[in-house]
Amino acid sequence: MSDINDLRNKMDEVTLQMIKLLKTRTDIAKEIGEVKKNIGKGVTDETREENLRGKVISLCQEIGLDEKIATKFLNFLLNESIKVQSSNKQTHLSIFLKAKELEQQGKNIIHMEVGEPDFLPPTIVKDALEEVFDKGFLKYGQAKGMPIFREALAKHASKKFNVDISQDNIIVSPGARFSIFTAITTLLNPGDEMIVIEPAWPAYKDCALNAGIKVRTINTSFENKWEPSMNRYKIQSIQIQK
């Protein structure tokens, strides 16, 4: 028993030392974030991340450590750096809130931050909402959506895409962001990687970051008709664990 206690004590010492190093690393990340802010540099630097990833893999080969474990740990560290450096970063939502404040002051604002329409929904939507109210659909329902609604969606999708879909294949979410987060957390584990083709809706990165997933971006351009060039990037396969 003394042997296992000694080993556990050693492991505890290593763990506590890692926590201290994490604190030091986080403080340095904050300082780097301030420098980036002052010089107008973006938070993420994927070239530097790739260089560091290469060093980590080389070290793993030298010391005999599983690369998957090390890269997942590295992705956690990189995400934490992004979080601390993004804490005061201006986002499309913060711009939207500022625009709303200006509207309350009587300013005429053209919204180009969250895609909010400047026109009312069609009358059919208003009529449908009134019908929902009149029929008493006002109580809590199943978390994955009302069965009658999911059944209707299943029939519509089956007919449109010529596939066999049942309501068990469908989840209704309160907005696209929730669906994206659900998909990410279902298919990926913390430390895994996800590719986002830019320009893209910021929610993709936000959801991934909050789920502990490392985002790798592929940038596109108007000149190339927004088509990604896969030949320019080293894409690593992702094993999805079920």
Rosetta silent file (secondary structure, phi, psi, omega in degrees, C-alpha in Angstrom):
SEQUENCE: MSDINDLRNKMDEVTLQMIKLLKTRTDIAKEIGEVKKNIGKGVTDETREENLRGKVISLCQEIGLDEKIATKFLNFLLNESIKVQSSNKQTHLSIFLKAKELEQQGKNIIHMEVGEPDFLPPTIVKDALEEVFDKGFLKYGQAKGMPIFREALAKHASKKFNVDISQDNIIVSPGARFSIFTAITTLLNPGDEMIVIEPAWPAYKDCALNAGIKVRTINTSFENKWEPSMNRYKIQSIQIQK
SCORE:     score description
SCORE:     0.000 S_00000001
   1 L     0.000  -33.662 -179.104    0.000    0.000    0.000 S_00000001
   2 H   -64.277  -33.428  179.760    2.895    2.341    0.733 S_00000001
   3 H   -63.696  -45.390 -178.840    4.106    1.976   -2.858 S_00000001
   4 H   -68.550  -34.225  177.043    0.795    3.107   -4.316 S_00000001
   5 H   -66.323  -40.049  177.750    0.593    5.992   -1.856 S_00000001
   6 H   -62.400  -43.110  179.454    4.072    7.118   -2.837 S_00000001
   7 H   -64.936  -40.795  178.729    3.118    7.003   -6.499 S_00000001
   8 H   -65.116  -38.556  177.765   -0.086    8.911   -5.843 S_00000001
   9 H   -63.615  -40.706  177.559    1.819   11.561   -3.923 S_00000001
  10 H   -63.528  -41.730  179.823    4.227   11.938   -6.823 S_00000001
  11 H   -65.474  -38.239  177.010    1.314   12.240   -9.246 S_00000001
  12 H   -62.366  -41.872  179.935   -0.303   14.861   -7.004 S_00000001
  13 H   -62.293  -43.148  178.651    2.926   16.859   -6.967 S_00000001
  14 H   -63.571  -42.842 -179.440    3.115   16.757  -10.757 S_00000001
  15 H   -62.047  -45.919  179.860   -0.542   17.784  -11.049 S_00000001
  16 H   -64.717  -36.594  177.113   -0.128   20.737   -8.698 S_00000001
  17 H   -65.699  -37.725  177.223    2.992   21.812  -10.554 S_00000001
  18 H   -63.876  -38.211  178.263    1.036   21.679  -13.811 S_00000001
  19 H   -64.108  -41.468  177.784   -1.633   23.928  -12.278 S_00000001
  20 H   -62.877  -42.181  178.580    1.035   26.445  -11.279 S_00000001
  21 H   -66.028  -35.242  177.279    2.462   26.348  -14.796 S_00000001
  22 H   -63.623  -40.221  177.147   -1.042   26.805  -16.209 S_00000001
  23 H   -62.092  -44.590  178.602   -1.437   29.945  -14.086 S_00000001
  24 H   -61.964  -44.102 -179.425    1.887   31.263  -15.384 S_00000001
  25 H   -64.408  -39.526  179.603    0.931   30.440  -18.967 S_00000001
  26 H   -64.786  -41.046  178.161   -2.466   32.120  -18.587 S_00000001
  27 H   -62.557  -41.416  178.488   -0.865   35.303  -17.246 S_00000001
  28 H   -65.186  -39.987  178.955    1.526   35.373  -20.198 S_00000001
  29 H   -60.916  -39.061  177.822   -1.392   34.808  -22.587 S_00000001
  30 H   -63.196  -42.433  179.061   -3.157   37.833  -21.093 S_00000001
  31 H   -63.244  -42.437  178.207   -0.059   39.974  -21.641 S_00000001
  32 H   -62.471  -38.796  178.716    0.200   38.776  -25.233 S_00000001
  33 H   -60.723  -39.861  178.252   -3.477   39.607  -25.683 S_00000001
  34 H   -65.491  -40.105  178.377   -2.875   43.194  -24.582 S_00000001
  35 H   -64.057  -44.724  178.745    0.018   43.513  -27.022 S_00000001
  36 H   -59.350  -41.718 -179.698   -2.120   42.126  -29.850 S_00000001
  37 H   -62.961  -41.663 -177.276   -4.869   44.587  -28.984 S_00000001
  38 H   -68.983  -31.534 -178.157   -2.469   47.542  -29.011 S_00000001
  39 H   -99.355    3.626  177.585   -0.987   46.645  -32.398 S_00000001
  40 L    72.815   30.414 -178.875   -4.322   45.662  -33.943 S_00000001
  41 L   -97.751  143.759  179.681   -3.466   41.991  -34.357 S_00000001
  42 L   -66.654  162.400 -177.357   -6.104   39.260  -34.303 S_00000001
  43 L   -69.050  -46.368 -174.268   -6.390   36.814  -31.425 S_00000001
  44 L   -90.907  132.718  175.717   -5.726   33.622  -33.389 S_00000001
  45 L  -127.042   91.457 -172.133   -2.416   33.007  -35.140 S_00000001
  46 H   -71.128  -25.212  176.440   -2.728   29.623  -36.807 S_00000001
  47 H   -65.040  -44.894  177.797    0.762   29.719  -38.311 S_00000001
  48 H   -66.141  -40.708  178.474    2.272   29.987  -34.854 S_00000001
  49 H   -60.030  -40.574 -179.239   -0.113   27.340  -33.532 S_00000001
  50 H   -66.272  -38.425  177.318    0.962   24.976  -36.303 S_00000001
  51 H   -63.932  -43.178  178.950    4.628   25.551  -35.481 S_00000001
  52 H   -65.750  -38.555  178.589    3.983   24.830  -31.812 S_00000001
  53 H   -61.563  -38.927  177.429    1.979   21.741  -32.734 S_00000001
  54 H   -63.853  -40.135  178.346    4.960   20.485  -34.713 S_00000001
  55 H   -64.682  -40.064  179.900    7.259   20.990  -31.721 S_00000001
  56 H   -64.357  -43.877 -179.911    4.852   19.107  -29.468 S_00000001
  57 H   -64.234  -40.526  178.128    4.646   16.172  -31.872 S_00000001
  58 H   -62.977  -41.380  178.610    8.440   16.053  -32.177 S_00000001
  59 H   -64.411  -39.755  178.272    8.778   16.044  -28.396 S_00000001
  60 H   -59.604  -40.218  179.705    6.230   13.232  -28.142 S_00000001
  61 H   -66.942  -32.703  179.832    8.312   11.164  -30.518 S_00000001
  62 H   -72.576  -41.266 -172.869   11.408   11.804  -28.419 S_00000001
  63 H   -99.715   -3.194  177.049    9.890   10.910  -25.050 S_00000001
  64 L    77.164   37.823  178.768    7.484    8.204  -26.201 S_00000001
  65 L  -105.290  142.867  179.028    4.189    9.970  -25.433 S_00000001
  66 L   -60.380  122.681 -177.354    0.980    9.366  -27.375 S_00000001
  67 H   -62.927  -34.306 -178.275    0.626   12.265  -29.837 S_00000001
  68 H   -63.792  -41.784  178.583   -3.179   12.241  -29.585 S_00000001
  69 H   -63.974  -44.757 -176.878   -3.072   12.854  -25.842 S_00000001
  70 H   -66.509  -42.248 -178.308   -0.502   15.618  -26.220 S_00000001
  71 H   -70.512  -32.189  175.035   -2.280   17.409  -29.073 S_00000001
  72 H   -65.689  -41.093  177.702   -5.595   17.307  -27.201 S_00000001
  73 H   -64.903  -40.624  177.501   -3.859   18.858  -24.203 S_00000001
  74 H   -62.503  -43.041  179.157   -2.272   21.441  -26.491 S_00000001
  75 H   -61.017  -37.444  175.668   -5.660   22.266  -28.009 S_00000001
  76 H   -61.097  -45.985 -179.532   -7.019   22.843  -24.512 S_00000001
  77 H   -63.728  -42.357 -179.956   -4.170   25.261  -23.773 S_00000001
  78 H   -64.052  -40.867  178.546   -4.622   27.091  -27.077 S_00000001
  79 H   -64.869  -39.001  178.551   -8.357   27.465  -26.474 S_00000001
  80 H   -64.617  -37.057  176.863   -7.762   28.842  -22.990 S_00000001
  81 H   -63.967  -42.246  178.916   -5.380   31.417  -24.464 S_00000001
  82 H   -62.098  -40.628 -179.146   -8.025   32.413  -27.003 S_00000001
  83 H   -62.870  -47.970 -176.725  -10.604   32.789  -24.233 S_00000001
  84 H   -70.147  -27.814  179.503   -8.484   35.070  -22.050 S_00000001
  85 H   -84.754  -11.873 -178.912   -7.419   37.134  -25.053 S_00000001
  86 L  -104.289    2.272 -173.279  -11.010   37.464  -26.292 S_00000001
  87 L   -59.949  -35.795 -179.661  -12.582   38.537  -22.993 S_00000001
  88 L  -110.411   16.031 -177.452  -12.728   42.205  -24.009 S_00000001
  89 L   -74.864  139.674  177.350  -12.876   41.644  -27.747 S_00000001
  90 L   -75.474  128.989 -179.314  -15.576   43.443  -29.697 S_00000001
  91 L  -118.025  174.165  178.943  -17.987   40.976  -31.310 S_00000001
  92 H   -63.938  -30.326  178.791  -20.909   41.243  -33.693 S_00000001
  93 H   -72.625  -38.595  178.490  -23.249   40.968  -30.697 S_00000001
  94 H   -66.396  -35.395  176.348  -21.528   43.780  -28.805 S_00000001
  95 H   -66.753  -39.472  178.515  -21.805   45.945  -31.930 S_00000001
  96 H   -60.922  -44.612  179.875  -25.488   45.011  -32.181 S_00000001
  97 H   -64.540  -38.344  177.080  -26.122   46.096  -28.580 S_00000001
  98 H   -64.734  -39.763  178.344  -24.307   49.366  -29.219 S_00000001
  99 H   -63.250  -38.521  178.507  -26.425   49.908  -32.332 S_00000001
 100 H   -64.609  -38.356  176.867  -29.577   49.326  -30.274 S_00000001
 101 H   -61.788  -42.196  179.605  -28.442   51.961  -27.790 S_00000001
 102 H   -66.044  -35.768  177.167  -27.978   54.435  -30.640 S_00000001
 103 H   -63.521  -39.095  178.645  -31.450   53.592  -31.958 S_00000001
 104 H   -65.620  -22.229  177.525  -32.926   54.402  -28.563 S_00000001
 105 L   -87.682    3.856  178.016  -31.237   57.786  -28.862 S_00000001
 106 L    93.628    6.113  179.878  -33.092   58.398  -32.111 S_00000001
 107 L   -76.626  145.940  176.463  -30.276   57.471  -34.480 S_00000001
 108 L   -91.298  111.666 -172.977  -31.141   55.840  -37.809 S_00000001
 109 L  -113.100  132.922  170.279  -29.169   52.582  -37.904 S_00000001
 110 L  -100.550  112.556 -174.662  -28.686   50.159  -40.785 S_00000001
 111 L   -79.021  123.624  175.660  -27.920   46.812  -39.144 S_00000001
 112 L  -131.679   24.234 -176.321  -25.115   44.822  -40.747 S_00000001
 113 L  -109.752  -42.003 -178.736  -23.969   42.884  -37.685 S_00000001
 114 L  -119.834    7.894  177.502  -26.543   40.195  -36.854 S_00000001
 115 L    67.505   35.844  179.821  -28.630   40.150  -40.011 S_00000001
 116 L   -80.286  122.673 -179.020  -31.750   41.544  -38.372 S_00000001
 117 L   -63.471  149.568  176.255  -34.434   42.255  -41.015 S_00000001
 118 L  -102.470   22.482  178.142  -35.810   45.775  -41.248 S_00000001
 119 L  -135.608  160.241 -177.862  -39.242   44.489  -42.300 S_00000001
 120 L   -78.273  154.417  175.017  -42.041   42.599  -40.553 S_00000001
 121 L   -62.036  158.287  178.838  -42.600   38.839  -40.982 S_00000001
 122 L   -63.797  158.899 -177.309  -45.238   37.849  -43.564 S_00000001
 123 H   -59.553  -32.410 -178.687  -48.869   37.740  -42.493 S_00000001
 124 H   -60.470  -32.137  177.734  -48.901   33.939  -42.676 S_00000001
 125 H   -69.284  -44.270  177.924  -46.477   33.841  -39.734 S_00000001
 126 H   -60.075  -43.473 -179.921  -48.701   36.123  -37.677 S_00000001
 127 H   -64.573  -38.837 -179.716  -51.733   33.965  -38.503 S_00000001
 128 H   -66.256  -39.408  178.430  -49.861   30.787  -37.557 S_00000001
 129 H   -65.265  -38.526  177.102  -48.854   32.238  -34.191 S_00000001
 130 H   -65.057  -38.128  178.760  -52.453   33.200  -33.495 S_00000001
 131 H   -65.103  -41.448  177.766  -53.548   29.665  -34.383 S_00000001
 132 H   -59.905  -43.098  179.538  -50.972   28.210  -31.997 S_00000001
 133 H   -65.053  -45.374 -177.428  -52.296   30.454  -29.235 S_00000001
 134 H   -64.515  -32.937 -178.431  -55.939   29.622  -29.970 S_00000001
 135 L   -85.043   -2.622  173.880  -55.256   25.873  -29.945 S_00000001
 136 L    80.925   23.312  176.687  -53.560   26.091  -26.568 S_00000001
 137 L   -81.215   69.565 -172.369  -50.031   25.048  -27.500 S_00000001
 138 L  -123.557    2.170 -175.648  -48.676   27.028  -24.563 S_00000001
 139 L  -100.950  168.542  174.063  -47.306   24.372  -22.210 S_00000001
 140 L   -63.160  141.794  177.711  -43.934   22.720  -21.856 S_00000001
 141 L  -124.688 -166.135  177.663  -43.395   19.932  -24.348 S_00000001
 142 L   -65.000  144.378 -177.445  -40.737   17.365  -25.146 S_00000001
 143 L   -61.696  -30.381 -178.246  -37.221   18.775  -25.202 S_00000001
 144 L   -90.609    5.291  176.207  -36.653   17.499  -28.738 S_00000001
 145 L   114.117  156.983  179.749  -39.855   19.083  -30.066 S_00000001
 146 L   -64.060  132.714 -179.186  -43.554   18.333  -30.311 S_00000001
 147 H   -55.320  -42.049 -178.138  -44.158   14.861  -31.807 S_00000001
 148 H   -65.020  -34.316  178.658  -46.825   16.148  -34.209 S_00000001
 149 H   -72.788  -43.437  179.771  -44.436   18.836  -35.447 S_00000001
 150 H   -66.347  -34.243  177.445  -41.501   16.451  -35.820 S_00000001
 151 H   -65.470  -41.168  178.134  -43.724   13.985  -37.666 S_00000001
 152 H   -65.040  -40.782  177.778  -44.755   16.710  -40.118 S_00000001
 153 H   -64.735  -39.003  179.855  -41.119   17.696  -40.615 S_00000001
 154 H   -63.039  -43.443  179.143  -40.164   14.059  -41.178 S_00000001
 155 H   -64.782  -41.890  179.906  -42.793   13.637  -43.894 S_00000001
 156 H   -63.348  -47.136 -178.442  -41.737   16.879  -45.567 S_00000001
 157 H   -67.144  -38.367  179.528  -38.027   15.982  -45.529 S_00000001
 158 H   -61.664  -42.227 -179.334  -38.681   12.410  -46.690 S_00000001
 159 H   -71.728  -42.223 -175.847  -40.634   13.653  -49.680 S_00000001
 160 H   -69.160  -40.630 -175.133  -38.284   16.494  -50.551 S_00000001
 161 H  -103.928    3.668  177.326  -35.037   14.510  -50.321 S_00000001
 162 L    55.787   47.338  177.538  -36.445   11.106  -51.311 S_00000001
 163 L  -133.755  165.743 -179.346  -35.213    9.423  -48.130 S_00000001
 164 L   -98.445  103.715 -178.522  -36.871    7.584  -45.273 S_00000001
 165 L  -120.763  134.074  175.446  -36.890    9.880  -42.229 S_00000001
 166 L  -110.449  169.842  179.917  -38.899    9.392  -39.060 S_00000001
 167 H   -64.071  -21.112  177.562  -39.582   11.833  -36.261 S_00000001
 168 H   -68.278  -17.451  178.925  -36.947    9.990  -34.221 S_00000001
 169 H   -89.200    1.712 -171.353  -34.351   11.436  -36.615 S_00000001
 170 L  -122.768  135.357  171.741  -35.428   15.012  -35.901 S_00000001
 171 L  -125.524  130.317  177.842  -34.734   17.435  -33.064 S_00000001
 172 L   -97.464  126.692 -177.136  -36.292   20.895  -33.038 S_00000001
 173 L  -116.303  155.877  178.640  -34.091   23.538  -31.442 S_00000001
 174 L   -82.377   57.982  179.966  -34.773   27.125  -30.320 S_00000001
 175 L   121.493  157.552 -176.087  -32.458   28.616  -32.932 S_00000001
 176 H   -67.368  -34.985 -177.547  -29.553   27.600  -35.145 S_00000001
 177 H   -59.302  -41.522 -179.896  -26.880   28.255  -32.502 S_00000001
 178 H   -65.140  -39.847  178.762  -28.323   25.578  -30.225 S_00000001
 179 H   -63.921  -41.435  179.861  -28.411   23.072  -33.097 S_00000001
 180 H   -64.220  -44.694  179.540  -24.795   23.794  -33.976 S_00000001
 181 H   -62.510  -40.951  179.137  -23.676   23.389  -30.370 S_00000001
 182 H   -63.374  -43.174  179.781  -25.611   20.119  -30.091 S_00000001
 183 H   -63.762  -43.181 -178.832  -24.059   18.767  -33.289 S_00000001
 184 H   -64.004  -47.829 -177.122  -20.545   19.723  -32.202 S_00000001
 185 H   -72.363  -20.214  176.841  -20.830   18.224  -28.721 S_00000001
 186 H   -78.329  -40.354 -173.652  -22.438   15.070  -30.134 S_00000001
 187 H   -91.761  -24.014 -173.495  -19.769   14.373  -32.746 S_00000001
 188 L  -124.402  157.019  176.571  -16.642   15.714  -31.059 S_00000001
 189 L  -112.193  155.306  177.243  -14.908   15.494  -27.700 S_00000001
 190 L   -52.182  132.895 -178.028  -12.967   18.252  -25.899 S_00000001
 191 L    98.075  -17.088  175.781   -9.547   18.573  -27.485 S_00000001
 192 L   -71.569  172.160 -177.951  -10.731   17.408  -30.918 S_00000001
 193 E  -119.257  151.321 -179.695  -10.426   19.675  -33.934 S_00000001
 194 E  -137.490  140.054 -179.906  -12.995   21.170  -36.287 S_00000001
 195 E   -97.200  131.442  174.820  -12.541   22.925  -39.622 S_00000001
 196 E  -121.677  127.040  178.591  -14.391   26.178  -40.319 S_00000001
 197 E   -90.109  118.583 -178.448  -14.334   27.696  -43.789 S_00000001
 198 E   -93.839  149.464    0.786  -14.104   31.486  -43.553 S_00000001
 199 L   -73.040  148.263 -175.457  -15.873   33.830  -43.886 S_00000001
 200 L  -148.149  163.065  175.160  -18.391   32.154  -41.614 S_00000001
 201 L   -61.809  128.187 -176.866  -21.007   32.858  -38.991 S_00000001
 202 H   -57.913  -21.756 -177.521  -19.112   33.581  -35.728 S_00000001
 203 H   -62.636  -28.093  179.118  -21.329   31.129  -33.829 S_00000001
 204 H   -59.054  -50.078 -179.531  -19.438   28.190  -35.333 S_00000001
 205 H   -68.693  -40.330 -179.444  -16.238   29.213  -33.576 S_00000001
 206 H   -60.266  -46.906 -178.972  -18.039   30.341  -30.423 S_00000001
 207 H   -64.473  -41.296  179.852  -19.837   27.018  -30.013 S_00000001
 208 H   -64.448  -44.393 -178.951  -16.671   25.047  -30.682 S_00000001
 209 H   -62.194  -43.196  179.796  -14.639   27.096  -28.216 S_00000001
 210 H   -68.127  -22.349  178.509  -17.253   26.690  -25.482 S_00000001
 211 L   -92.526    1.368  179.676  -17.282   22.938  -26.126 S_00000001
 212 L    79.899   20.820 -178.974  -13.501   22.690  -25.824 S_00000001
 213 L   -99.061  135.133  178.494  -13.020   22.047  -29.548 S_00000001
 214 E   -85.224  128.428 -178.803  -10.039   23.546  -31.393 S_00000001
 215 E   -95.954  130.329  171.284  -11.009   25.355  -34.577 S_00000001
 216 E  -112.146  130.716 -174.416   -8.806   25.233  -37.668 S_00000001
 217 E  -106.102  147.801  170.642   -9.800   27.730  -40.354 S_00000001
 218 E  -119.681  113.918 -177.113   -9.594   27.646  -44.131 S_00000001
 219 E   -84.736  141.523  176.847   -9.772   31.153  -45.561 S_00000001
 220 L  -123.187  171.093 -177.159  -11.446   31.851  -48.886 S_00000001
 221 L  -140.850  160.281  177.793  -11.613   34.936  -51.088 S_00000001
 222 L   -62.654  -37.955 -178.045  -13.911   36.697  -53.507 S_00000001
 223 L   -61.302  -31.744  179.190  -11.319   36.259  -56.264 S_00000001
 224 L   -99.053   18.953  177.789  -11.581   32.473  -55.884 S_00000001
 225 L    58.334   32.825  177.328  -15.392   32.603  -55.679 S_00000001
 226 L    61.148   20.930  178.811  -15.217   31.677  -51.975 S_00000001
 227 L   -89.311  128.431  179.136  -14.074   28.168  -52.906 S_00000001
 228 L   -73.063  140.503  176.486  -11.638   26.590  -50.406 S_00000001
 229 L  -101.823  100.086 -175.906   -8.328   25.353  -51.760 S_00000001
 230 H   -68.851  -20.979 -177.946   -7.647   22.136  -49.879 S_00000001
 231 H   -69.430  -18.765 -176.797   -4.208   21.799  -51.475 S_00000001
 232 H   -85.877   -5.926 -172.829   -2.913   24.733  -49.445 S_00000001
 233 L  -128.286  147.410  173.959   -3.614   23.131  -46.113 S_00000001
 234 L   -93.092  105.556 -176.231   -2.508   20.093  -44.221 S_00000001
 235 L   -98.929  121.780  178.336   -5.769   18.584  -43.074 S_00000001
 236 L   -94.103  136.413  179.239   -5.575   15.990  -40.341 S_00000001
 237 L   -68.847  148.037 -179.428   -8.310   13.409  -40.153 S_00000001
 238 L  -114.190  124.223  177.661  -10.506   13.469  -37.078 S_00000001
 239 L   -89.320  119.869 -179.034  -11.606   10.242  -35.489 S_00000001
 240 L   -89.428  121.599  179.537  -15.119   10.577  -34.135 S_00000001
 241 L   -93.485  128.864 -179.580  -15.651    8.560  -30.988 S_00000001
 242 L   -99.854    0.000    0.000  -19.154    7.272  -30.447 S_00000001
